[in-house]
Amino acid sequence: MTTLTMAGALNAALRDALTEDEKVVVFGEDVGTLGGVFRVTDGLMRDFGDDRCFDTPLAESGIVGFAIGMAMSGYKPVVEMQFDAFAYPAFEQIVSHVAKLRNRTRGSLTAPMVIRIPFAGGIGGVEHHCDSSEAYYAHTPGLKVVAPSTVADAYSLMREAIADPDPVIFLEPKRLYFSKDDIELTKNEPIGTAVVRRPGTDVTVLAYGPTVSVALQAAEFAAEDGRSVEVVDLRLLSPFDDATVAASVRKTGRCVVVQEAQSFAGVGAEIAARVQERCFHHLHAPVLRVGGLDIPYPAPKLEHFHLPSADRVLDAIERLQWNDTPDLSTAVSV
Amino acid sequence: MTTVETNAAASYQRFMPADHPVQYLAPDGTDVESAARYARTSDDRLLEMYRSMVHGRRFDQQATALTKQGRLAVYPSARGQEACQIAAALCLGPQDWMFPTYRDSMALAARGVNQVELLGMLAGYWHCGYDPKQYHVAPQCTPLATQLLHATGFAYAEAKQGRDTVALAFCGDGATSEGDFHEALNFAAVFRAPVIFLVQNNGFAISVPLARQSAAPSLAHKGVGYGIGSEQVDGNDPIAMMSVMDEAVNYVRAERGPVIVEAHTYRMDAHTNADDATRYRKADEVEGWLARDPLSRLDAYLGGAGLLTDELRTEITVSADADAAELRAGMNVEQSVDPEDLFRFVYSTPTPALLDQREQIAAEIAAGELS
Ligand SMILES: Cc1ncc(C[n+]2csc(CCOP(=O)(O)OP(=O)(O)O)c2C)c(N)n1
């Protein structure tokens, strides 16, 4: 057991991967001497040399495009995008090339790499530092999209992401970077499964990344009202673990999806549709979504209006038609 | 100009763009006295170049004809750019890699990529069409300038592993306006990546002339600001193209650093068979460039030097025709497609959702709804 922050766990994962596989290289903006603005790459350049961990020119498309070439030549790049909204210059390289190289070349060339993106808000950041961009990536075939919510998962998922033969978008919830836990540094199974964080029988709340703790808090409150809430941490958004999710919802018969991202056309919409397709006859109420407002990420003094809170999740749970007479007029998402 | 203190400064200054494109042959095929900035390529290689250019042009013509028969969805012709493309192909060693665009098919054919495979993308069978590893040719890239970064990262990674690989990346004049062009030059310079950026300046990006892309003295000059050796060359002069490209390869291999070569050339046909070039350029401009045709220029030179006899000319034409006939025949055979391919190459192993969709397609096929 070691006590680590999430940033520390990610650092340990990178360290272990760099030690085990000489083809792993870490690069990006300020990842070398500084150790990254969130210190995730702290000390890696010092300990592994600037051949294995290095700073690049300040150019996101350049970083990802360069990583593609390195991957084609046999390396396993782990690159850092400094903040979510600063990954957009690299979007073309990610969707047109990283995601498609295997497909275009029938597997002759592939671009396995990990693109680390500090994401989402709740840290009082100024504009362009708090976007939830997961839907863009999850919508892109060929990419895997991962978001840890615990310190242990941050370590394990990062190890799995680096070992994975496919490119992985690794979304690191900024507000959890300095959350602490006692963990074993172990790898789990390959990327692919959601996990039940809190078992329950009355309603399933699906969450990922920064909203898992919100869901757990709502589950605590709901327990006081006598409702047993099961919280499932999705861990990965693509590929989606339909099996774990459907098993939970079939058991509870009710489902709320929580995401911090703006709601419209978000990942939550996809999840709600999948749950309805698979669990329709088990559902006592429509699947509800609790998401951010459909606005550009607000200024720090306003972000508490935007972010899904435990209260909002509780509200949604209460609107899940607990009486026998269904009232569809309440089936509106926040 | 003051000398900037960088580790690259000393060597890249050997390669600074001349005021005028390097030229060895006048349009009529006679020697230009003042040339000789670079070691002139041998007559043997010029004959090889001639042979390859004749084949390249015949291939291009055949591919254009295939669009008229509906065999190809579209074809971007490179007629007029034979000297650029063939020099690019011939200057590389087998271990080197090309990072081409959609317009570089002649270079790929000269590299030895199977002609039918090469047109697999345009015929609609498979996005890449050929196995990149077999030929050391990356997939032809459609999003402009993106491949320049792949070439840079690849070249850097190969050098890092102690391999003696040169990456040769192609782009057009229009693509030099894209951000990735600049990011690639900068990365290549900073990381000393052994990559050659060959800009085929054919005057137009679809309909937009060079003057709307750049106000720089030349596109080669763009290397200067990045600390990259650069040169401009008459892209319709086969001797100049070959000499400069040979020198570029030698330099890049020896110095482990990048170079940018701008080849001044002209796209004699429209952007693709679907484009109407008369809307944006005048007939006399095209006529002027026809008079600078790279193939007839080399023909005139080799003929004048007594190296190219009528007999040899005929032999080469016959062999190019035979290649074209083979291509025609190959393209006339309808290749089978495998619906499994839809799902096989998205991830290393298909996801559960893809497996479901695979079953759905299989069921539709079984029910006779799809074939
Ligand atoms: C990023 C991007 N934008 C637009 C296009 C559409 N497009 C295809 S070719 C072309 C012109 C390219 O001109 P140039 O780079 O000079 O190359 P050329 O076609 O002349 O060889 C354009 C605009 C594209 N392929 N990629």
PDB file of N, CA and C in Angstrom, chain B residues 55 58 62 115 314-330:
ATOM      1  N   HIS B  55       7.352   5.794 -68.538  1.00  0.00           N
ATOM      2  CA  HIS B  55       6.400   4.898 -67.893  1.00  0.00           C
ATOM      3  C   HIS B  55       5.417   5.686 -67.013  1.00  0.00           C
ATOM      4  N   ARG B  58       2.834   7.468 -69.084  1.00  0.00           N
ATOM      5  CA  ARG B  58       1.888   6.505 -69.668  1.00  0.00           C
ATOM      6  C   ARG B  58       0.907   6.016 -68.599  1.00  0.00           C
ATOM      7  N   GLN B  62      -3.076   6.505 -68.576  1.00  0.00           N
ATOM      8  CA  GLN B  62      -3.952   5.339 -68.459  1.00  0.00           C
ATOM      9  C   GLN B  62      -4.937   5.521 -67.302  1.00  0.00           C
ATOM     10  N   GLN B 115       0.805  -1.432 -59.713  1.00  0.00           N
ATOM     11  CA  GLN B 115      -0.070  -0.396 -60.276  1.00  0.00           C
ATOM     12  C   GLN B 115      -1.543  -0.583 -59.928  1.00  0.00           C
ATOM     13  N   THR B 314      11.754   3.537 -78.988  1.00  0.00           N
ATOM     14  CA  THR B 314      10.658   2.623 -79.321  1.00  0.00           C
ATOM     15  C   THR B 314      10.543   1.525 -78.269  1.00  0.00           C
ATOM     16  N   GLU B 315      11.685   0.993 -77.886  1.00  0.00           N
ATOM     17  CA  GLU B 315      11.666  -0.087 -76.891  1.00  0.00           C
ATOM     18  C   GLU B 315      10.981   0.387 -75.599  1.00  0.00           C
ATOM     19  N   ILE B 316      11.348   1.596 -75.181  1.00  0.00           N
ATOM     20  CA  ILE B 316      10.789   2.121 -73.925  1.00  0.00           C
ATOM     21  C   ILE B 316       9.287   2.381 -74.067  1.00  0.00           C
ATOM     22  N   THR B 317       8.895   2.941 -75.210  1.00  0.00           N
ATOM     23  CA  THR B 317       7.471   3.210 -75.431  1.00  0.00           C
ATOM     24  C   THR B 317       6.674   1.913 -75.432  1.00  0.00           C
ATOM     25  N   VAL B 318       7.233   0.914 -76.072  1.00  0.00           N
ATOM     26  CA  VAL B 318       6.532  -0.373 -76.134  1.00  0.00           C
ATOM     27  C   VAL B 318       6.381  -0.959 -74.726  1.00  0.00           C
ATOM     28  N   SER B 319       7.440  -0.847 -73.941  1.00  0.00           N
ATOM     29  CA  SER B 319       7.357  -1.409 -72.593  1.00  0.00           C
ATOM     30  C   SER B 319       6.373  -0.621 -71.718  1.00  0.00           C
ATOM     31  N   ALA B 320       6.313   0.704 -71.903  1.00  0.00           N
ATOM     32  CA  ALA B 320       5.342   1.506 -71.143  1.00  0.00           C
ATOM     33  C   ALA B 320       3.921   1.147 -71.569  1.00  0.00           C
ATOM     34  N   ASP B 321       3.733   0.928 -72.870  1.00  0.00           N
ATOM     35  CA  ASP B 321       2.408   0.520 -73.358  1.00  0.00           C
ATOM     36  C   ASP B 321       2.002  -0.825 -72.765  1.00  0.00           C
ATOM     37  N   ALA B 322       2.988  -1.705 -72.660  1.00  0.00           N
ATOM     38  CA  ALA B 322       2.696  -3.032 -72.111  1.00  0.00           C
ATOM     39  C   ALA B 322       2.259  -2.913 -70.648  1.00  0.00           C
ATOM     40  N   ASP B 323       2.960  -2.047 -69.911  1.00  0.00           N
ATOM     41  CA  ASP B 323       2.572  -1.802 -68.511  1.00  0.00           C
ATOM     42  C   ASP B 323       1.150  -1.273 -68.432  1.00  0.00           C
ATOM     43  N   ALA B 324       0.847  -0.337 -69.322  1.00  0.00           N
ATOM     44  CA  ALA B 324      -0.488   0.269 -69.308  1.00  0.00           C
ATOM     45  C   ALA B 324      -1.545  -0.781 -69.640  1.00  0.00           C
ATOM     46  N   ALA B 325      -1.204  -1.659 -70.588  1.00  0.00           N
ATOM     47  CA  ALA B 325      -2.165  -2.709 -70.952  1.00  0.00           C
ATOM     48  C   ALA B 325      -2.405  -3.626 -69.756  1.00  0.00           C
ATOM     49  N   GLU B 326      -1.324  -3.904 -69.055  1.00  0.00           N
ATOM     50  CA  GLU B 326      -1.445  -4.749 -67.871  1.00  0.00           C
ATOM     51  C   GLU B 326      -2.322  -4.075 -66.812  1.00  0.00           C
ATOM     52  N   LEU B 327      -2.120  -2.775 -66.661  1.00  0.00           N
ATOM     53  CA  LEU B 327      -2.920  -2.014 -65.698  1.00  0.00           C
ATOM     54  C   LEU B 327      -4.400  -2.053 -66.094  1.00  0.00           C
ATOM     55  N   ARG B 328      -4.639  -1.793 -67.382  1.00  0.00           N
ATOM     56  CA  ARG B 328      -6.026  -1.828 -67.879  1.00  0.00           C
ATOM     57  C   ARG B 328      -6.671  -3.171 -67.588  1.00  0.00           C
ATOM     58  N   ALA B 329      -5.925  -4.209 -67.918  1.00  0.00           N
ATOM     59  CA  ALA B 329      -6.470  -5.553 -67.716  1.00  0.00           C
ATOM     60  C   ALA B 329      -6.737  -5.794 -66.230  1.00  0.00           C
ATOM     61  N   GLY B 330      -5.772  -5.370 -65.401  1.00  0.00           N
ATOM     62  CA  GLY B 330      -5.933  -5.559 -63.948  1.00  0.00           C
ATOM     63  C   GLY B 330      -7.136  -4.810 -63.418  1.00  0.00           C
TER      64      GLY B 330
END
